[in-house]
PDB file of C-alpha atoms in Angstrom:
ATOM      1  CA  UNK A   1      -8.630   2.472  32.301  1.00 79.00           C
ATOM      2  CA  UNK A   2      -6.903   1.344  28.537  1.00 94.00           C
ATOM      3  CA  UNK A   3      -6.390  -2.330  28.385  1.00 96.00           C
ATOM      4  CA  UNK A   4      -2.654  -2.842  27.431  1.00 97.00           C
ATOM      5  CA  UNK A   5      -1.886  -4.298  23.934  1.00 98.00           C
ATOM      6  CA  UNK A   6       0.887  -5.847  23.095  1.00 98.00           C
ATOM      7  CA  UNK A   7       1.470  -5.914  19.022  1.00 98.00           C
ATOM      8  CA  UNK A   8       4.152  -8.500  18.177  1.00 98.00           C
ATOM      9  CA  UNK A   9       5.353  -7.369  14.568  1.00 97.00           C
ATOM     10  CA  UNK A  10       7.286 -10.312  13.027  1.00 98.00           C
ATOM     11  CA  UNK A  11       8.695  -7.963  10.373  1.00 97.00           C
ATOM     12  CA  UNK A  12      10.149 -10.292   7.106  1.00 98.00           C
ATOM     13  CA  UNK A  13      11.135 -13.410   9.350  1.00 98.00           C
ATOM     14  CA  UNK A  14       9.641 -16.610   9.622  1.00 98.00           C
ATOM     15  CA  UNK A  15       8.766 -19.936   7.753  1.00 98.00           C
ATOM     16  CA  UNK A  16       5.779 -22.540   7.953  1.00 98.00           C
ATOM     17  CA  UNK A  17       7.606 -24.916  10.766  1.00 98.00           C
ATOM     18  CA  UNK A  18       9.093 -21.655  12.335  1.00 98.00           C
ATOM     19  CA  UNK A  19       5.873 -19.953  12.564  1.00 98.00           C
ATOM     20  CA  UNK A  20       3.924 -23.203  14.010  1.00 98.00           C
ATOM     21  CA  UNK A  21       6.324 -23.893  16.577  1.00 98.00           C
ATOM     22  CA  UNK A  22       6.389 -19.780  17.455  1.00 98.00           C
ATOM     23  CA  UNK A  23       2.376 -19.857  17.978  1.00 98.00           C
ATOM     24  CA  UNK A  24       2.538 -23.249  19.476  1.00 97.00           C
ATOM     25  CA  UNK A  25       4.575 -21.792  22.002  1.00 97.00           C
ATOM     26  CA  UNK A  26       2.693 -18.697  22.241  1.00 97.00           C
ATOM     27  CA  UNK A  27      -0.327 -20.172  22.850  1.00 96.00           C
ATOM     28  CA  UNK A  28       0.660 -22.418  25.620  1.00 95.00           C
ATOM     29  CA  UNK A  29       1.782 -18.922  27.769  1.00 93.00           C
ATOM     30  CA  UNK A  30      -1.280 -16.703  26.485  1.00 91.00           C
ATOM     31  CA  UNK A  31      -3.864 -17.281  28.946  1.00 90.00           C
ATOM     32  CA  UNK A  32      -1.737 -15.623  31.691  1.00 89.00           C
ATOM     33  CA  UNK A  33      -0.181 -13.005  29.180  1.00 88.00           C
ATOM     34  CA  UNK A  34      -3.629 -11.607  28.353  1.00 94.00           C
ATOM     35  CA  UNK A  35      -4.421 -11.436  32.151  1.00 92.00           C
ATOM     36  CA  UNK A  36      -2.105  -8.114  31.266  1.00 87.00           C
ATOM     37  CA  UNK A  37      -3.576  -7.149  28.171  1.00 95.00           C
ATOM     38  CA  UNK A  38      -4.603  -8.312  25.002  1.00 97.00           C
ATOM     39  CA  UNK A  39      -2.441 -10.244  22.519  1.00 98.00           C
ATOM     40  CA  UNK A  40      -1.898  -9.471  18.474  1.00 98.00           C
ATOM     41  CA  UNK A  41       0.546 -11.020  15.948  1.00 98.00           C
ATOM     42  CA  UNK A  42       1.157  -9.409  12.541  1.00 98.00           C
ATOM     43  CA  UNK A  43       2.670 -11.478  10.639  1.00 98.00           C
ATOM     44  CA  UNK A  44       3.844 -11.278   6.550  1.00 98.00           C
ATOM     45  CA  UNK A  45       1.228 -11.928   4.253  1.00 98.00           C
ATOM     46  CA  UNK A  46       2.052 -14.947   2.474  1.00 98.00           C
ATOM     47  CA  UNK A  47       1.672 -16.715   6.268  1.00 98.00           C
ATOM     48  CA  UNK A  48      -1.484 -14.818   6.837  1.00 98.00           C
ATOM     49  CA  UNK A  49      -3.748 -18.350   6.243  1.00 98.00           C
ATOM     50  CA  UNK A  50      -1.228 -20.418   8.320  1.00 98.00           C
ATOM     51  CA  UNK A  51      -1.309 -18.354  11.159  1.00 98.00           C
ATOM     52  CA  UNK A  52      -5.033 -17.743  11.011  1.00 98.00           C
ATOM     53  CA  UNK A  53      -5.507 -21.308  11.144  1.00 98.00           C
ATOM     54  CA  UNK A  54      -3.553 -21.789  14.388  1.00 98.00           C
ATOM     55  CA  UNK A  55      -4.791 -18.703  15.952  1.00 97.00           C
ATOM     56  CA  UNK A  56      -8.757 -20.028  16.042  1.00 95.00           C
ATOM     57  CA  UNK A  57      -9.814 -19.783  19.813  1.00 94.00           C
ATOM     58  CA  UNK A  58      -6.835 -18.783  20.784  1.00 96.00           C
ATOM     59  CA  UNK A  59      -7.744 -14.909  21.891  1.00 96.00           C
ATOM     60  CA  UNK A  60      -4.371 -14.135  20.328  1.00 98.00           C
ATOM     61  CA  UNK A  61      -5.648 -11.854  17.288  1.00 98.00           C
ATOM     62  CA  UNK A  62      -3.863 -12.100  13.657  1.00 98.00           C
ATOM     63  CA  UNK A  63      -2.788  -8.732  11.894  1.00 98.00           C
ATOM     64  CA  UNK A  64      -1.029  -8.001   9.035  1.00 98.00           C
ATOM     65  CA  UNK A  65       2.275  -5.501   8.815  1.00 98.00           C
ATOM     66  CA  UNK A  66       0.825  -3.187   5.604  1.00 98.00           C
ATOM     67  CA  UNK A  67      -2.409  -2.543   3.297  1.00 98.00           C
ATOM     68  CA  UNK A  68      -3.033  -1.062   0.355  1.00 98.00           C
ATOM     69  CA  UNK A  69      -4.293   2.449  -0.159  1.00 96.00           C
ATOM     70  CA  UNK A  70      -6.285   1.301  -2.978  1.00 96.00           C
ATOM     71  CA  UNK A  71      -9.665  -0.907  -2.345  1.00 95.00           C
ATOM     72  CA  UNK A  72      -9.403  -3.040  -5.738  1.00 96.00           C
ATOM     73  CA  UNK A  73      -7.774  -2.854  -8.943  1.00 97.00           C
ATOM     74  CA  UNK A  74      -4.181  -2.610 -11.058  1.00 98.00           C
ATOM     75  CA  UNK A  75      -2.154  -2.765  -8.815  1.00 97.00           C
ATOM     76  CA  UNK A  76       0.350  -5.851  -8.802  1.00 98.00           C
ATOM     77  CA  UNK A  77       1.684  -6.886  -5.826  1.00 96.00           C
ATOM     78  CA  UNK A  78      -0.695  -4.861  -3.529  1.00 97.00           C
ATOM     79  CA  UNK A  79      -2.900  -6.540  -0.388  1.00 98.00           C
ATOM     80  CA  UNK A  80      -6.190  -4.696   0.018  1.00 98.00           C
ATOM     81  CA  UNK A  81      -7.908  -4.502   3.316  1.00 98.00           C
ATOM     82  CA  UNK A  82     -11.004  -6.959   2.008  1.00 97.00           C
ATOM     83  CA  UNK A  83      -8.650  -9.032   1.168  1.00 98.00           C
ATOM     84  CA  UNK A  84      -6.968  -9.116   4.885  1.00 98.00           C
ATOM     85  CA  UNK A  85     -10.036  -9.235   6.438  1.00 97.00           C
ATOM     86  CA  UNK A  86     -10.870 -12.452   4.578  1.00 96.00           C
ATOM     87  CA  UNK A  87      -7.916 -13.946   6.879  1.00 96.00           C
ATOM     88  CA  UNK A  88      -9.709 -12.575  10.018  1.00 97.00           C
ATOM     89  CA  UNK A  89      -7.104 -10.087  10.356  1.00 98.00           C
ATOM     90  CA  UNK A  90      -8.337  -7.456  12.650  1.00 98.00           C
ATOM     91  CA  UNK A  91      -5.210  -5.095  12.995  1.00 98.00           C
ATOM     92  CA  UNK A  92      -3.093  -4.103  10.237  1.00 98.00           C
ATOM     93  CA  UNK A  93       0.314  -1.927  11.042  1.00 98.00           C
ATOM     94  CA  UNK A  94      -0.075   1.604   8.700  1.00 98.00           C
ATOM     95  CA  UNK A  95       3.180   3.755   8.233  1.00 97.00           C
ATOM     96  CA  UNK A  96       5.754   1.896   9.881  1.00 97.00           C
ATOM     97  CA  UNK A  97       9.144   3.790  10.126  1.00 95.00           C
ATOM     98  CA  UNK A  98      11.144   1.036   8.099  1.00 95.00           C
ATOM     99  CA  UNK A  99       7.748   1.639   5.206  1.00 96.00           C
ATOM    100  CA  UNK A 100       8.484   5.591   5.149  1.00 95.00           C
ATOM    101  CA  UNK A 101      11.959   5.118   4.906  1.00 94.00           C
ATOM    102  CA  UNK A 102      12.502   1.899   2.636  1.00 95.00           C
ATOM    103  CA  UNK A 103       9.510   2.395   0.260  1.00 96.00           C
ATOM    104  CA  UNK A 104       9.034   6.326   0.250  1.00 96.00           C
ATOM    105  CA  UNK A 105       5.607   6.377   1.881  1.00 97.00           C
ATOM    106  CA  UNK A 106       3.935   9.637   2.729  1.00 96.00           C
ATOM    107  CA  UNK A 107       1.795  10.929   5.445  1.00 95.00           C
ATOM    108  CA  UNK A 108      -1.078  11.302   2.528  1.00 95.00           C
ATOM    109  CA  UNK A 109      -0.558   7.756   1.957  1.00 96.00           C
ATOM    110  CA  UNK A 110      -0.204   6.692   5.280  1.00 96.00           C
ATOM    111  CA  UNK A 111      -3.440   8.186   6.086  1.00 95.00           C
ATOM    112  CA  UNK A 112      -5.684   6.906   2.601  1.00 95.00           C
ATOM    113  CA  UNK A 113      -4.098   3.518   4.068  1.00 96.00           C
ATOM    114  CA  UNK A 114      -5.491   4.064   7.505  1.00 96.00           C
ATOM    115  CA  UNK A 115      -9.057   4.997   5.552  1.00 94.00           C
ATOM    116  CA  UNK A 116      -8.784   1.986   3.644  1.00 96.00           C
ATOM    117  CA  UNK A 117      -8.581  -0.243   6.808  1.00 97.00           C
ATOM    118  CA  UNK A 118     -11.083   1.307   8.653  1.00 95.00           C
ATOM    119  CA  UNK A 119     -13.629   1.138   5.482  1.00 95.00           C
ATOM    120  CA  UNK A 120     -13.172  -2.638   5.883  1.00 96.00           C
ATOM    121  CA  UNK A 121     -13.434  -2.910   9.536  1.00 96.00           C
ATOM    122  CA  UNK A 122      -9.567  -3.280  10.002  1.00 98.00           C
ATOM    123  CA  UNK A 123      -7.898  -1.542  13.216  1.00 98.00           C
ATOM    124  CA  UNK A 124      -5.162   0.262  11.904  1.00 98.00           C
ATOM    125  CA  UNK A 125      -1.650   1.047  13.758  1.00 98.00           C
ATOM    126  CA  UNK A 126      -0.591   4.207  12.598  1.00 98.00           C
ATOM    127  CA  UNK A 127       2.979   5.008  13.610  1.00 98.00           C
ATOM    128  CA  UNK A 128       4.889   8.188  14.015  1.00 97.00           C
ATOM    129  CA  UNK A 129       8.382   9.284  15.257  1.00 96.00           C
ATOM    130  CA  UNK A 130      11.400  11.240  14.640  1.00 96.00           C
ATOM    131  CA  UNK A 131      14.566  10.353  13.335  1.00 92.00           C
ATOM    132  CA  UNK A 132      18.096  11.167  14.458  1.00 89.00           C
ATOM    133  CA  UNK A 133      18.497  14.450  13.321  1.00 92.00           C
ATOM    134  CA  UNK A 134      15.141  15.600  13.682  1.00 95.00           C
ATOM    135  CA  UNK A 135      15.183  14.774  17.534  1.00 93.00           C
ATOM    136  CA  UNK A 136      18.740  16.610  17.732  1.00 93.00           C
ATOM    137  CA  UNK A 137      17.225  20.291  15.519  1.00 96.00           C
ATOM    138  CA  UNK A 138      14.533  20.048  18.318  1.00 96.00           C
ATOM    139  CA  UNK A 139      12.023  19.172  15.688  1.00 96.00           C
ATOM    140  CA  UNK A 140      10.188  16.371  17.619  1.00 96.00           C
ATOM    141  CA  UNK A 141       6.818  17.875  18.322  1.00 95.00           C
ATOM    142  CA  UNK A 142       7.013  19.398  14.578  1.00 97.00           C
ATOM    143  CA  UNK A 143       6.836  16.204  13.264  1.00 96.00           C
ATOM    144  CA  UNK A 144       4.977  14.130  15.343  1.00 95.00           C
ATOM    145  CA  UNK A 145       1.976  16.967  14.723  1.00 95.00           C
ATOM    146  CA  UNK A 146       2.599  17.021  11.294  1.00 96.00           C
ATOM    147  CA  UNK A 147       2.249  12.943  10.918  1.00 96.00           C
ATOM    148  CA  UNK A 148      -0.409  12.899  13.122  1.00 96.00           C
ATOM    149  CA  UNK A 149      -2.645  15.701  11.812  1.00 96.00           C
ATOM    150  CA  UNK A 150      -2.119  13.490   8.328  1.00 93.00           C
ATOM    151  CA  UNK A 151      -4.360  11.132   9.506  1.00 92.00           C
ATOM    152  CA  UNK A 152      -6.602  12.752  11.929  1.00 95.00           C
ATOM    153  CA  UNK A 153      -7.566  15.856   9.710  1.00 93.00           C
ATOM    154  CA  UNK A 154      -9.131  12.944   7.391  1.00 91.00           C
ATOM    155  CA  UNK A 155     -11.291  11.187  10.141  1.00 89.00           C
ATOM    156  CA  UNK A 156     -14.645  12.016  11.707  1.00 89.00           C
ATOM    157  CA  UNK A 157     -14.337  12.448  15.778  1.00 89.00           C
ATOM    158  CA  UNK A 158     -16.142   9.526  15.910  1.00 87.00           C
ATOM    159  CA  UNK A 159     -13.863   7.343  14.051  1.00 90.00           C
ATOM    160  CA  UNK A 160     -10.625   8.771  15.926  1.00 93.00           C
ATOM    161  CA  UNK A 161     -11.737   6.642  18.987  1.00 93.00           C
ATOM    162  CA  UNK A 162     -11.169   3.293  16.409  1.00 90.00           C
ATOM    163  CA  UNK A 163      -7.321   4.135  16.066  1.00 95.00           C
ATOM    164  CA  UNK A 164      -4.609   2.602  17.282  1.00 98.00           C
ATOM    165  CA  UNK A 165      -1.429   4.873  17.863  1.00 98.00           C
ATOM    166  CA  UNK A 166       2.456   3.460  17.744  1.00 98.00           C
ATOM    167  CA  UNK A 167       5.556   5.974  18.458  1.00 97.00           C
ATOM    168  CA  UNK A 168       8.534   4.613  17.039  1.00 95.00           C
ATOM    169  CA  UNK A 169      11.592   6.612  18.574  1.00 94.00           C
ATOM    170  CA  UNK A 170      13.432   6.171  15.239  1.00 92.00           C
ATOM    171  CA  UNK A 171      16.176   7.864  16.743  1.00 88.00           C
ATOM    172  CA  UNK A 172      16.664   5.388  19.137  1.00 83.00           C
ATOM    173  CA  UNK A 173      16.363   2.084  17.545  1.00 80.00           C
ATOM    174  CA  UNK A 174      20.146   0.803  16.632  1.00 66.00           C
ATOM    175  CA  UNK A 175      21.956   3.988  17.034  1.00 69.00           C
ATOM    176  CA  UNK A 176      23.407   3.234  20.110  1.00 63.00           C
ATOM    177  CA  UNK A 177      21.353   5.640  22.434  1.00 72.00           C
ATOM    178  CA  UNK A 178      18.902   4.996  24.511  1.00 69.00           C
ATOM    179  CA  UNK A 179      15.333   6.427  24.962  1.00 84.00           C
ATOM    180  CA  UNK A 180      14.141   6.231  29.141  1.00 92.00           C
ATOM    181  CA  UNK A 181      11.065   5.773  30.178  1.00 95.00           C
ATOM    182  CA  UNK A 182      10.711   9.255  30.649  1.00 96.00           C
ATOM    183  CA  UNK A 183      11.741  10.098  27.046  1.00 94.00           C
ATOM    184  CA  UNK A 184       9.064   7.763  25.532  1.00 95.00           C
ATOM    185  CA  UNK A 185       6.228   9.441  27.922  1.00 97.00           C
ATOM    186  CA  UNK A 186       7.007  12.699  26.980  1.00 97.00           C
ATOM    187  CA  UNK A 187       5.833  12.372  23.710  1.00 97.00           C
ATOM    188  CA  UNK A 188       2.989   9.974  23.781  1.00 98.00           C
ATOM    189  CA  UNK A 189       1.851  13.047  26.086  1.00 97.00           C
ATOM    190  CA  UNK A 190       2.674  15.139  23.047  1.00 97.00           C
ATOM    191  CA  UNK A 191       0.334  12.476  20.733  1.00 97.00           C
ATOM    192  CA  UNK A 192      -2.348  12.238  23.665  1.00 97.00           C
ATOM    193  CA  UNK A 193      -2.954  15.825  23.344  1.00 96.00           C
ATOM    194  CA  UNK A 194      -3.515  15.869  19.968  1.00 96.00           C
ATOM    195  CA  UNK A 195      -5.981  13.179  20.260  1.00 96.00           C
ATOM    196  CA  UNK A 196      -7.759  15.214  22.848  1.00 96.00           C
ATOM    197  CA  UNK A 197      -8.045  17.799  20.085  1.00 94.00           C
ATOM    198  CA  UNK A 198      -9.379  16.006  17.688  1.00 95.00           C
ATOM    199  CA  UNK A 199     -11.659  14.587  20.318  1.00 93.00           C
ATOM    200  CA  UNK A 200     -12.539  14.074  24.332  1.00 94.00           C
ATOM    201  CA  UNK A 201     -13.431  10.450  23.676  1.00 95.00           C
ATOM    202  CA  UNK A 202     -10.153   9.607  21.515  1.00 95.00           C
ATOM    203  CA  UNK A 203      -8.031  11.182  23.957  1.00 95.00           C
ATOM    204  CA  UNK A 204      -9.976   8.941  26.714  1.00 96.00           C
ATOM    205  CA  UNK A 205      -9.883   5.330  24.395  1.00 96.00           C
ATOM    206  CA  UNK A 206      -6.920   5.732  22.279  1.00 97.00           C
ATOM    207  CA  UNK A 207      -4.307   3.203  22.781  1.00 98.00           C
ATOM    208  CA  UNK A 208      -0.883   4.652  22.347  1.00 98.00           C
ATOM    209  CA  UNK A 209       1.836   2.188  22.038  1.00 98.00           C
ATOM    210  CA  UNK A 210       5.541   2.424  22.544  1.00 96.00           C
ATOM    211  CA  UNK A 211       7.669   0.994  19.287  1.00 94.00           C
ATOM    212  CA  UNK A 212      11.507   1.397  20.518  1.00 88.00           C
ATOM    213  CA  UNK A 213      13.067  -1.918  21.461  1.00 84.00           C
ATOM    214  CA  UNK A 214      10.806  -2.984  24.202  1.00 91.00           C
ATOM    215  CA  UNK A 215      12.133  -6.197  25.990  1.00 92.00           C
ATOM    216  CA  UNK A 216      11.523  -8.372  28.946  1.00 95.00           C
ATOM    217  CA  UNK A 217      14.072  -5.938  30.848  1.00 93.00           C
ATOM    218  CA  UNK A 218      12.690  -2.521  29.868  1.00 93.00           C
ATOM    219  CA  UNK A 219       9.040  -3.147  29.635  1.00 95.00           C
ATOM    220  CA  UNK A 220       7.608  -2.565  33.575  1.00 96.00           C
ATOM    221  CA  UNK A 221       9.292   0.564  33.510  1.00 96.00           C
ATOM    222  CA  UNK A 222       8.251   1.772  30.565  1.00 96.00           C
ATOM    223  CA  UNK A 223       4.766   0.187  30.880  1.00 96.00           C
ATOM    224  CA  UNK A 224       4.609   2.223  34.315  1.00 96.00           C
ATOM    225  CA  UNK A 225       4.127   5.370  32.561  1.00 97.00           C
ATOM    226  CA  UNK A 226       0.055   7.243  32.596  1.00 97.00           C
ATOM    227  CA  UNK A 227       0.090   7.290  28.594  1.00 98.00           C
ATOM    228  CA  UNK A 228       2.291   4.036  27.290  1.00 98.00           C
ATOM    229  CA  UNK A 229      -0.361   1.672  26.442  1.00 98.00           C
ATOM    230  CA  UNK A 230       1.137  -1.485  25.553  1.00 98.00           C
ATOM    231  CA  UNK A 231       3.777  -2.121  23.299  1.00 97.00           C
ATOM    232  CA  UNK A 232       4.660  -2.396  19.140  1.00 96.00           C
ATOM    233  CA  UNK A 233       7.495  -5.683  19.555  1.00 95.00           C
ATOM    234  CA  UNK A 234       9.731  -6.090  16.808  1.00 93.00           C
ATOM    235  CA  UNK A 235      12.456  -8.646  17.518  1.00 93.00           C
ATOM    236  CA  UNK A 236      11.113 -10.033  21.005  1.00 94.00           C
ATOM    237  CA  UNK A 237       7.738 -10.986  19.673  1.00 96.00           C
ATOM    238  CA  UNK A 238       9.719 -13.637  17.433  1.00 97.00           C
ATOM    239  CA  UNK A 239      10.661 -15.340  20.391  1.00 97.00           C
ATOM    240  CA  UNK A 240       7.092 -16.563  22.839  1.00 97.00           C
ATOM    241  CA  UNK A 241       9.089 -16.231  26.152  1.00 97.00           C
ATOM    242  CA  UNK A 242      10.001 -12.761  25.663  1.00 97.00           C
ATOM    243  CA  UNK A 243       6.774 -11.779  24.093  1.00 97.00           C
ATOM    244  CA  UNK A 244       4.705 -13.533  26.957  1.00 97.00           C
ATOM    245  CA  UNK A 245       7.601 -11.592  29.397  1.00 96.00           C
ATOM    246  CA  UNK A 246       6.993  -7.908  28.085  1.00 96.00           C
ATOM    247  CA  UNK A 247       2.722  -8.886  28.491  1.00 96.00           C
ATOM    248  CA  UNK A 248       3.159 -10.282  31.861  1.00 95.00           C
ATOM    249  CA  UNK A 249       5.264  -7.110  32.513  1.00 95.00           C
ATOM    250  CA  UNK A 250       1.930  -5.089  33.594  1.00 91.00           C
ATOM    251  CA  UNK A 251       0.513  -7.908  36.354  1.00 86.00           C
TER     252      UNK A 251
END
């Protein structure tokens, strides 16, 4: 059986005395939380050394929220996996929705990034999902192939089994309707076929999280489902109770 994960993403909030009293917090709740799965943070760059620092012996595990498709060179403002992994990041987040949308990003990019990661012994979380209109033309399974043969179609079997899958029901995250339970594992049965595809063993290890406003009072329901493996948390991982709530969810 998949060991849940729960990915808290802290998108662009926090400060030093915000972020130490966050983990503080965190840390006094984990060692019952990760009785239900295992615990990640991934947290804006610039805190990446603060937060590493805290984390030590903690089991929670630091990640960052993007990586550069290049490994080294001109390239101002860009984070390279070596340099990530030099903050004993283990998980970086590749191809977030608000990364596509806000800064243009490309499935071809999205999957050089996921390369990039691996190359330096990074776990990348690649997301996919639909958007609005795509979900109403009846394009879902279109375009969750399409992102997801991106990355795999540049992969070896072998390193398929390394990945870390998010679905981000883009169409469902502040529009003001809702995605069930049922919604959600209907397509990570769409992505765990394509895994199984690609290969037996991926299918089988893959973790396949769910990235649409999981909460304390959605996530056993959603967690119930055979293919939701944990959860991508956006807002609720910036507060420990709720984060520690949604892990605990599983026990």
């Amino acid at each position: 059986m998949r060991r849940k994960l729960f990915v808290g993403n802290w998108k662009m909030h926090g400060s030093l005395v915000a972020n130490g009293s966050l983990l503080r917090d965190l840390k006094a709740g984990a060692r019952e939380a990760m009785e239900g799965g295992d615990l990640v943070v991934c947290v804006p760059a610039c805190y990446l050394a603060q937060c590493s620092e805290i984390l030590i012996q903690s089991g929670i595990a630091l990640g960052a929220q993007d990586v550069s498709s290049h490994a080294v060179g001109p390239y101002t403002g860009e984070v390279s996996a070596r340099m990530l992994q030099d903050f004993g990041c283990k998980y970086v987040i590749v191809g977030h929705s608000e990364r596509r949308e806000y800064h243009g990003e490309t499935d071809e990019e999205i999957a050089h990034k996921a390369q990039r990661a691996m190359a330096a012994g990074l776990t990348p979380i690649v997301c996919v999902g639909e958007t609005l209109a795509q979900r109403e033309a009846g394009r879902t399974r279109e375009v969750i192939n399409m992102q997801m043969s991106a990355f795999l179609s540049v992969l070896e079997p072998e390193e398929t089994n390394d990945l870390i899958v998010a679905y981000e029901p883009i169409w469902a995250i502040g529009t003001g309707k809702t995605a069930t339970a049922e919604m959600a594992q209907e397509v990570h049965a769409m992505l765990r076929e394509q895994l199984v595809e690609k290969s037996a063993e991926a299918g089988e290890l893959v973790r396949i999280l769910y990235g649409g406003s999981m909460r304390p009072q959605n996530a056993h329901e959603i967690l119930q489902m055979p293919d939701i493996d944990g959860g991508l948390i956006g807002g609720a991982s910036l507060k420990a109770a709720d984060f520690i709530a949604i892990a605990k969810a599983v026990l």
